[in-house]
Amino acid sequence: MATVTFIFFTILLFRSSSSISFNMPRFDPNDNNILYQGDAIASVGAIELISRNTYTYHVGWATYANRVPLWDSNTGRLSDFSTSFSFTIDTMGRTPYGHGLVFFLAPVEFQIPPNSASGFLGLLNTTTIDLSSNHIVMVEFDSFKNVE
């Protein structure tokens, strides 16, 4: 059971007419602004990846529940974007300890693909990895060196 603790998380989007800002120093299972999917749950202020069957091949997301506008469709003007966060990956002394963590932007309707554990980090799989239709931006925090 790996625990991912986000100590500070902020996203700022600047537009001439509006901006969005949020700060999440703790995660609460009753907060409707965060959606927990897959094996991710809020536990004691942190995000924990759990599985009822095994301690391996976990895939879980904690995503912001609302649309985040990155551009104005009327003007075509893009928004500026900045984020900062810190986290701890606690393996509870177990190995293997996972493949990492990803901060990502994806379309609202995007779902966890099947067979996307391990090095795919819950975002892609062997079928979707090379598709030009993927509209995903991701920053990976790798914790395991993959042979491939």
Short mmCIF file of N, CA and C in Angstrom, two decimals:
data_model
loop_
_atom_site.label_atom_id
_atom_site.label_comp_id
_atom_site.label_asym_id
_atom_site.label_seq_id
_atom_site.Cartn_x
_atom_site.Cartn_y
_atom_site.Cartn_z
N MET A 1 0.85 -1.16 0.00
CA MET A 1 0.00 0.00 0.00
C MET A 1 0.90 1.23 0.00
N ALA A 2 0.89 2.00 -1.04
CA ALA A 2 1.71 3.20 -1.13
C ALA A 2 0.87 4.41 -0.81
N THR A 3 1.44 5.34 -0.10
CA THR A 3 0.74 6.57 0.23
C THR A 3 1.42 7.72 -0.47
N VAL A 4 0.64 8.53 -1.12
CA VAL A 4 1.15 9.72 -1.77
C VAL A 4 0.58 10.91 -1.01
N THR A 5 1.43 11.72 -0.44
CA THR A 5 0.99 12.87 0.33
C THR A 5 1.33 14.14 -0.42
N PHE A 6 0.32 14.92 -0.70
CA PHE A 6 0.54 16.21 -1.31
C PHE A 6 0.51 17.24 -0.20
N ILE A 7 1.63 17.90 0.04
CA ILE A 7 1.70 18.89 1.09
C ILE A 7 1.16 20.23 0.60
N PHE A 8 1.41 20.54 -0.63
CA PHE A 8 0.95 21.81 -1.18
C PHE A 8 0.71 21.64 -2.66
N PHE A 9 -0.42 22.09 -3.15
CA PHE A 9 -0.75 21.94 -4.56
C PHE A 9 -1.49 23.19 -5.00
N THR A 10 -1.00 23.87 -6.01
CA THR A 10 -1.64 25.08 -6.49
C THR A 10 -1.60 25.11 -8.01
N ILE A 11 -2.70 25.46 -8.62
CA ILE A 11 -2.75 25.73 -10.05
C ILE A 11 -3.31 27.13 -10.23
N LEU A 12 -2.65 27.90 -11.06
CA LEU A 12 -3.13 29.24 -11.39
C LEU A 12 -3.25 29.35 -12.90
N LEU A 13 -4.38 29.81 -13.36
CA LEU A 13 -4.59 30.06 -14.78
C LEU A 13 -4.97 31.52 -14.93
N PHE A 14 -4.23 32.24 -15.74
CA PHE A 14 -4.46 33.66 -15.90
C PHE A 14 -5.09 33.95 -17.25
N ARG A 15 -6.14 34.71 -17.25
CA ARG A 15 -6.77 35.18 -18.47
C ARG A 15 -7.10 36.64 -18.24
N SER A 16 -7.32 37.35 -19.30
CA SER A 16 -7.62 38.76 -19.16
C SER A 16 -8.92 38.98 -18.40
N SER A 17 -9.88 38.06 -18.53
CA SER A 17 -11.18 38.27 -17.89
C SER A 17 -11.35 37.50 -16.58
N SER A 18 -10.63 36.40 -16.39
CA SER A 18 -10.83 35.63 -15.17
C SER A 18 -9.60 34.77 -14.88
N SER A 19 -9.54 34.26 -13.66
CA SER A 19 -8.47 33.33 -13.31
C SER A 19 -9.03 32.29 -12.35
N ILE A 20 -8.35 31.17 -12.29
CA ILE A 20 -8.72 30.10 -11.36
C ILE A 20 -7.51 29.83 -10.49
N SER A 21 -7.76 29.69 -9.23
CA SER A 21 -6.67 29.38 -8.30
C SER A 21 -7.22 28.44 -7.24
N PHE A 22 -6.45 27.44 -6.88
CA PHE A 22 -6.85 26.62 -5.76
C PHE A 22 -5.63 26.09 -5.03
N ASN A 23 -5.82 25.83 -3.75
CA ASN A 23 -4.77 25.36 -2.87
C ASN A 23 -5.33 24.17 -2.11
N MET A 24 -4.65 23.05 -2.16
CA MET A 24 -5.12 21.84 -1.48
C MET A 24 -4.03 21.27 -0.58
N PRO A 25 -3.90 21.80 0.62
CA PRO A 25 -2.87 21.26 1.51
C PRO A 25 -3.23 19.89 2.07
N ARG A 26 -4.50 19.52 2.02
CA ARG A 26 -4.96 18.21 2.50
C ARG A 26 -6.04 17.70 1.56
N PHE A 27 -6.25 16.40 1.55
CA PHE A 27 -7.29 15.79 0.72
C PHE A 27 -8.35 15.19 1.63
N ASP A 28 -9.60 15.54 1.35
CA ASP A 28 -10.74 15.12 2.16
C ASP A 28 -11.68 14.28 1.29
N PRO A 29 -12.08 13.11 1.73
CA PRO A 29 -12.96 12.28 0.90
C PRO A 29 -14.32 12.92 0.63
N ASN A 30 -14.70 13.92 1.42
CA ASN A 30 -15.98 14.60 1.23
C ASN A 30 -15.89 15.85 0.38
N ASP A 31 -14.70 16.18 -0.12
CA ASP A 31 -14.51 17.36 -0.97
C ASP A 31 -14.99 17.03 -2.38
N ASN A 32 -16.05 17.69 -2.81
CA ASN A 32 -16.61 17.43 -4.14
C ASN A 32 -15.79 18.02 -5.28
N ASN A 33 -14.74 18.79 -4.96
CA ASN A 33 -13.89 19.36 -6.01
C ASN A 33 -12.85 18.37 -6.52
N ILE A 34 -12.67 17.25 -5.84
CA ILE A 34 -11.70 16.24 -6.25
C ILE A 34 -12.43 14.93 -6.54
N LEU A 35 -12.11 14.33 -7.69
CA LEU A 35 -12.66 13.03 -8.06
C LEU A 35 -11.58 11.98 -7.86
N TYR A 36 -11.89 10.94 -7.13
CA TYR A 36 -10.97 9.83 -6.90
C TYR A 36 -11.41 8.67 -7.78
N GLN A 37 -10.50 8.17 -8.59
CA GLN A 37 -10.83 7.09 -9.52
C GLN A 37 -9.82 5.96 -9.37
N GLY A 38 -10.21 4.78 -9.82
CA GLY A 38 -9.33 3.63 -9.73
C GLY A 38 -9.07 3.28 -8.28
N ASP A 39 -7.80 3.05 -7.93
CA ASP A 39 -7.41 2.64 -6.58
C ASP A 39 -7.11 3.82 -5.66
N ALA A 40 -7.36 5.06 -6.10
CA ALA A 40 -7.05 6.23 -5.28
C ALA A 40 -8.17 6.54 -4.31
N ILE A 41 -7.80 6.81 -3.07
CA ILE A 41 -8.75 7.26 -2.05
C ILE A 41 -8.09 8.36 -1.23
N ALA A 42 -8.92 9.19 -0.61
CA ALA A 42 -8.41 10.17 0.35
C ALA A 42 -8.36 9.48 1.71
N SER A 43 -7.22 9.61 2.38
CA SER A 43 -7.04 8.94 3.67
C SER A 43 -6.13 9.79 4.55
N VAL A 44 -6.65 10.27 5.65
CA VAL A 44 -5.90 11.05 6.63
C VAL A 44 -5.20 12.24 5.96
N GLY A 45 -5.90 12.93 5.07
CA GLY A 45 -5.36 14.12 4.42
C GLY A 45 -4.48 13.87 3.23
N ALA A 46 -4.23 12.61 2.89
CA ALA A 46 -3.36 12.26 1.78
C ALA A 46 -4.13 11.44 0.76
N ILE A 47 -3.51 11.20 -0.38
CA ILE A 47 -4.07 10.31 -1.38
C ILE A 47 -3.35 8.98 -1.24
N GLU A 48 -4.11 7.92 -1.11
CA GLU A 48 -3.53 6.60 -0.93
C GLU A 48 -3.99 5.71 -2.08
N LEU A 49 -3.07 4.89 -2.57
CA LEU A 49 -3.41 3.90 -3.60
C LEU A 49 -3.56 2.56 -2.92
N ILE A 50 -4.76 2.01 -3.00
CA ILE A 50 -5.02 0.73 -2.33
C ILE A 50 -5.63 -0.25 -3.31
N SER A 51 -5.51 -1.49 -2.99
CA SER A 51 -6.17 -2.55 -3.76
C SER A 51 -6.59 -3.62 -2.79
N ARG A 52 -7.74 -4.15 -2.99
CA ARG A 52 -8.22 -5.19 -2.10
C ARG A 52 -7.54 -6.53 -2.38
N ASN A 53 -6.90 -6.66 -3.53
CA ASN A 53 -6.35 -7.96 -3.93
C ASN A 53 -4.84 -8.06 -3.81
N THR A 54 -4.11 -7.03 -4.17
CA THR A 54 -2.65 -7.11 -4.20
C THR A 54 -2.04 -5.75 -3.91
N TYR A 55 -0.76 -5.74 -3.68
CA TYR A 55 -0.04 -4.49 -3.46
C TYR A 55 0.68 -4.03 -4.72
N THR A 56 0.41 -4.64 -5.84
CA THR A 56 1.08 -4.26 -7.08
C THR A 56 0.06 -3.87 -8.14
N TYR A 57 0.54 -3.18 -9.15
CA TYR A 57 -0.25 -2.76 -10.31
C TYR A 57 -1.43 -1.87 -9.94
N HIS A 58 -1.17 -0.90 -9.09
CA HIS A 58 -2.19 0.08 -8.73
C HIS A 58 -2.26 1.17 -9.78
N VAL A 59 -3.45 1.60 -10.09
CA VAL A 59 -3.67 2.78 -10.92
C VAL A 59 -4.77 3.57 -10.24
N GLY A 60 -4.49 4.83 -9.96
CA GLY A 60 -5.50 5.68 -9.35
C GLY A 60 -5.26 7.13 -9.68
N TRP A 61 -6.33 7.87 -9.77
CA TRP A 61 -6.25 9.30 -10.06
C TRP A 61 -6.98 10.08 -8.98
N ALA A 62 -6.50 11.27 -8.74
CA ALA A 62 -7.23 12.30 -8.02
C ALA A 62 -7.22 13.49 -8.96
N THR A 63 -8.38 13.84 -9.49
CA THR A 63 -8.46 14.92 -10.47
C THR A 63 -9.40 16.01 -9.99
N TYR A 64 -9.14 17.22 -10.46
CA TYR A 64 -10.01 18.35 -10.17
C TYR A 64 -11.33 18.12 -10.89
N ALA A 65 -12.44 18.30 -10.21
CA ALA A 65 -13.76 17.91 -10.72
C ALA A 65 -14.32 18.87 -11.77
N ASN A 66 -13.80 20.07 -11.85
CA ASN A 66 -14.36 21.07 -12.75
C ASN A 66 -13.47 21.30 -13.96
N ARG A 67 -14.08 21.78 -15.01
CA ARG A 67 -13.30 22.14 -16.20
C ARG A 67 -12.34 23.27 -15.86
N VAL A 68 -11.15 23.20 -16.40
CA VAL A 68 -10.16 24.26 -16.23
C VAL A 68 -9.90 24.84 -17.62
N PRO A 69 -10.38 26.05 -17.89
CA PRO A 69 -10.23 26.61 -19.24
C PRO A 69 -8.77 26.97 -19.54
N LEU A 70 -8.25 26.40 -20.61
CA LEU A 70 -6.87 26.68 -21.01
C LEU A 70 -6.81 27.63 -22.19
N TRP A 71 -7.94 27.88 -22.81
CA TRP A 71 -8.00 28.84 -23.90
C TRP A 71 -9.42 29.36 -24.03
N ASP A 72 -9.53 30.51 -24.66
CA ASP A 72 -10.83 31.12 -24.95
C ASP A 72 -11.21 30.71 -26.36
N SER A 73 -12.25 29.92 -26.50
CA SER A 73 -12.63 29.40 -27.82
C SER A 73 -13.12 30.51 -28.75
N ASN A 74 -13.59 31.63 -28.20
CA ASN A 74 -14.04 32.75 -29.05
C ASN A 74 -12.88 33.53 -29.65
N THR A 75 -11.84 33.75 -28.85
CA THR A 75 -10.71 34.56 -29.32
C THR A 75 -9.50 33.71 -29.72
N GLY A 76 -9.46 32.47 -29.28
CA GLY A 76 -8.29 31.62 -29.54
C GLY A 76 -7.13 31.93 -28.62
N ARG A 77 -7.34 32.81 -27.67
CA ARG A 77 -6.28 33.22 -26.75
C ARG A 77 -6.02 32.13 -25.71
N LEU A 78 -4.74 31.78 -25.54
CA LEU A 78 -4.34 30.76 -24.57
C LEU A 78 -4.17 31.37 -23.19
N SER A 79 -4.36 30.56 -22.18
CA SER A 79 -4.15 30.98 -20.80
C SER A 79 -2.74 30.64 -20.37
N ASP A 80 -2.19 31.45 -19.49
CA ASP A 80 -0.93 31.11 -18.86
C ASP A 80 -1.23 30.11 -17.75
N PHE A 81 -0.25 29.33 -17.41
CA PHE A 81 -0.48 28.24 -16.47
C PHE A 81 0.74 28.10 -15.57
N SER A 82 0.53 27.98 -14.29
CA SER A 82 1.63 27.65 -13.39
C SER A 82 1.10 26.74 -12.28
N THR A 83 1.97 25.91 -11.78
CA THR A 83 1.59 24.99 -10.70
C THR A 83 2.80 24.73 -9.81
N SER A 84 2.53 24.46 -8.57
CA SER A 84 3.60 24.01 -7.67
C SER A 84 2.98 23.00 -6.71
N PHE A 85 3.76 22.00 -6.36
CA PHE A 85 3.29 21.00 -5.42
C PHE A 85 4.47 20.26 -4.84
N SER A 86 4.23 19.63 -3.73
CA SER A 86 5.24 18.76 -3.13
C SER A 86 4.53 17.49 -2.69
N PHE A 87 5.28 16.41 -2.61
CA PHE A 87 4.67 15.13 -2.29
C PHE A 87 5.70 14.20 -1.67
N THR A 88 5.21 13.18 -1.03
CA THR A 88 6.03 12.11 -0.47
C THR A 88 5.46 10.79 -0.95
N ILE A 89 6.31 9.90 -1.41
CA ILE A 89 5.88 8.55 -1.75
C ILE A 89 6.40 7.64 -0.64
N ASP A 90 5.47 7.08 0.13
CA ASP A 90 5.82 6.21 1.25
C ASP A 90 5.51 4.77 0.86
N THR A 91 6.53 3.96 0.66
CA THR A 91 6.33 2.57 0.25
C THR A 91 6.10 1.64 1.44
N MET A 92 6.16 2.18 2.63
CA MET A 92 6.01 1.39 3.85
C MET A 92 7.02 0.26 3.89
N GLY A 93 8.21 0.52 3.33
CA GLY A 93 9.30 -0.45 3.35
C GLY A 93 9.19 -1.58 2.36
N ARG A 94 8.20 -1.53 1.49
CA ARG A 94 8.00 -2.62 0.53
C ARG A 94 8.70 -2.34 -0.79
N THR A 95 9.09 -3.41 -1.47
CA THR A 95 9.56 -3.33 -2.85
C THR A 95 8.82 -4.41 -3.62
N PRO A 96 8.52 -4.28 -4.87
CA PRO A 96 8.78 -3.09 -5.67
C PRO A 96 7.90 -1.93 -5.21
N TYR A 97 8.35 -0.75 -5.51
CA TYR A 97 7.75 0.44 -4.93
C TYR A 97 7.00 1.31 -5.92
N GLY A 98 6.68 0.81 -7.08
CA GLY A 98 5.88 1.59 -8.03
C GLY A 98 6.72 2.25 -9.09
N HIS A 99 6.06 2.82 -10.04
CA HIS A 99 6.72 3.42 -11.19
C HIS A 99 6.76 4.93 -11.14
N GLY A 100 5.99 5.55 -10.30
CA GLY A 100 6.06 6.99 -10.20
C GLY A 100 4.71 7.65 -10.06
N LEU A 101 4.73 8.93 -10.34
CA LEU A 101 3.58 9.80 -10.17
C LEU A 101 3.55 10.73 -11.36
N VAL A 102 2.35 11.07 -11.84
CA VAL A 102 2.22 11.95 -12.99
C VAL A 102 1.27 13.09 -12.67
N PHE A 103 1.69 14.29 -12.98
CA PHE A 103 0.79 15.44 -13.01
C PHE A 103 0.36 15.55 -14.47
N PHE A 104 -0.95 15.62 -14.73
CA PHE A 104 -1.39 15.62 -16.13
C PHE A 104 -2.58 16.54 -16.37
N LEU A 105 -2.68 16.96 -17.62
CA LEU A 105 -3.85 17.69 -18.13
C LEU A 105 -4.43 16.82 -19.22
N ALA A 106 -5.74 16.60 -19.18
CA ALA A 106 -6.40 15.76 -20.18
C ALA A 106 -7.83 16.26 -20.35
N PRO A 107 -8.47 15.89 -21.45
CA PRO A 107 -9.87 16.27 -21.63
C PRO A 107 -10.73 15.74 -20.47
N VAL A 108 -11.79 16.46 -20.16
CA VAL A 108 -12.65 16.11 -19.03
C VAL A 108 -13.16 14.68 -19.12
N GLU A 109 -13.49 14.22 -20.32
CA GLU A 109 -14.07 12.89 -20.48
C GLU A 109 -13.04 11.76 -20.45
N PHE A 110 -11.76 12.09 -20.32
CA PHE A 110 -10.70 11.09 -20.32
C PHE A 110 -10.85 10.15 -19.13
N GLN A 111 -10.72 8.85 -19.35
CA GLN A 111 -10.86 7.84 -18.31
C GLN A 111 -9.58 7.01 -18.20
N ILE A 112 -9.42 6.32 -17.09
CA ILE A 112 -8.27 5.43 -16.92
C ILE A 112 -8.37 4.31 -17.96
N PRO A 113 -7.36 4.20 -18.84
CA PRO A 113 -7.40 3.12 -19.84
C PRO A 113 -7.16 1.75 -19.19
N PRO A 114 -7.72 0.70 -19.76
CA PRO A 114 -7.42 -0.65 -19.25
C PRO A 114 -5.94 -0.98 -19.48
N ASN A 115 -5.39 -1.79 -18.63
CA ASN A 115 -3.99 -2.24 -18.75
C ASN A 115 -3.00 -1.08 -18.80
N SER A 116 -3.22 -0.08 -17.95
CA SER A 116 -2.36 1.11 -17.98
C SER A 116 -1.49 1.23 -16.73
N ALA A 117 -1.31 0.14 -16.00
CA ALA A 117 -0.46 0.15 -14.80
C ALA A 117 1.01 0.17 -15.20
N SER A 118 1.86 0.12 -14.21
CA SER A 118 3.32 0.09 -14.38
C SER A 118 3.82 1.34 -15.08
N GLY A 119 4.66 1.18 -16.06
CA GLY A 119 5.30 2.31 -16.74
C GLY A 119 4.35 3.22 -17.49
N PHE A 120 3.12 2.78 -17.72
CA PHE A 120 2.14 3.64 -18.39
C PHE A 120 1.51 4.64 -17.43
N LEU A 121 1.74 4.46 -16.13
CA LEU A 121 1.33 5.38 -15.08
C LEU A 121 -0.15 5.76 -15.11
N GLY A 122 -0.99 4.84 -15.57
CA GLY A 122 -2.42 5.06 -15.54
C GLY A 122 -2.97 5.97 -16.61
N LEU A 123 -2.14 6.37 -17.58
CA LEU A 123 -2.61 7.31 -18.62
C LEU A 123 -2.68 6.70 -20.01
N LEU A 124 -1.84 5.74 -20.29
CA LEU A 124 -1.76 5.15 -21.63
C LEU A 124 -1.69 3.63 -21.50
N ASN A 125 -1.72 2.95 -22.62
CA ASN A 125 -1.48 1.51 -22.66
C ASN A 125 -0.85 1.17 -24.01
N THR A 126 -0.61 -0.08 -24.29
CA THR A 126 0.07 -0.45 -25.54
C THR A 126 -0.73 -0.05 -26.77
N THR A 127 -2.03 0.05 -26.66
CA THR A 127 -2.87 0.44 -27.79
C THR A 127 -2.90 1.95 -28.00
N THR A 128 -2.86 2.72 -26.93
CA THR A 128 -3.05 4.18 -27.03
C THR A 128 -1.77 4.99 -27.00
N ILE A 129 -0.64 4.39 -26.69
CA ILE A 129 0.58 5.17 -26.44
C ILE A 129 1.03 6.02 -27.62
N ASP A 130 0.85 5.55 -28.84
CA ASP A 130 1.35 6.28 -30.00
C ASP A 130 0.25 6.97 -30.82
N LEU A 131 -0.94 7.10 -30.28
CA LEU A 131 -2.03 7.71 -31.03
C LEU A 131 -1.88 9.22 -31.09
N SER A 132 -2.03 9.78 -32.28
CA SER A 132 -1.99 11.24 -32.41
C SER A 132 -3.23 11.89 -31.81
N SER A 133 -4.26 11.11 -31.55
CA SER A 133 -5.49 11.65 -30.96
C SER A 133 -5.37 11.85 -29.45
N ASN A 134 -4.26 11.44 -28.84
CA ASN A 134 -4.06 11.67 -27.40
C ASN A 134 -3.89 13.16 -27.16
N HIS A 135 -4.74 13.73 -26.36
CA HIS A 135 -4.63 15.14 -26.01
C HIS A 135 -4.29 15.22 -24.52
N ILE A 136 -3.10 14.78 -24.20
CA ILE A 136 -2.65 14.70 -22.81
C ILE A 136 -1.31 15.42 -22.70
N VAL A 137 -1.18 16.22 -21.66
CA VAL A 137 0.10 16.81 -21.30
C VAL A 137 0.44 16.25 -19.93
N MET A 138 1.65 15.71 -19.79
CA MET A 138 1.99 15.10 -18.50
C MET A 138 3.43 15.41 -18.10
N VAL A 139 3.62 15.49 -16.80
CA VAL A 139 4.95 15.60 -16.22
C VAL A 139 5.10 14.41 -15.29
N GLU A 140 6.10 13.59 -15.55
CA GLU A 140 6.29 12.35 -14.79
C GLU A 140 7.36 12.53 -13.72
N PHE A 141 7.05 12.04 -12.54
CA PHE A 141 8.01 11.93 -11.46
C PHE A 141 8.30 10.44 -11.32
N ASP A 142 9.38 10.02 -11.93
CA ASP A 142 9.69 8.59 -12.03
C ASP A 142 10.33 8.09 -10.74
N SER A 143 9.91 6.91 -10.31
CA SER A 143 10.52 6.31 -9.12
C SER A 143 11.08 4.92 -9.40
N PHE A 144 11.06 4.53 -10.68
CA PHE A 144 11.51 3.20 -11.06
C PHE A 144 12.08 3.26 -12.46
N LYS A 145 13.29 2.73 -12.66
CA LYS A 145 13.90 2.72 -13.98
C LYS A 145 13.39 1.52 -14.77
N ASN A 146 12.62 1.82 -15.83
CA ASN A 146 12.11 0.76 -16.70
C ASN A 146 13.21 0.30 -17.65
N VAL A 147 13.28 -0.99 -17.92
CA VAL A 147 14.28 -1.55 -18.82
C VAL A 147 14.07 -1.03 -20.23
N GLU A 148 12.81 -0.97 -20.67
CA GLU A 148 12.54 -0.51 -22.03
C GLU A 148 12.91 0.94 -22.13
#
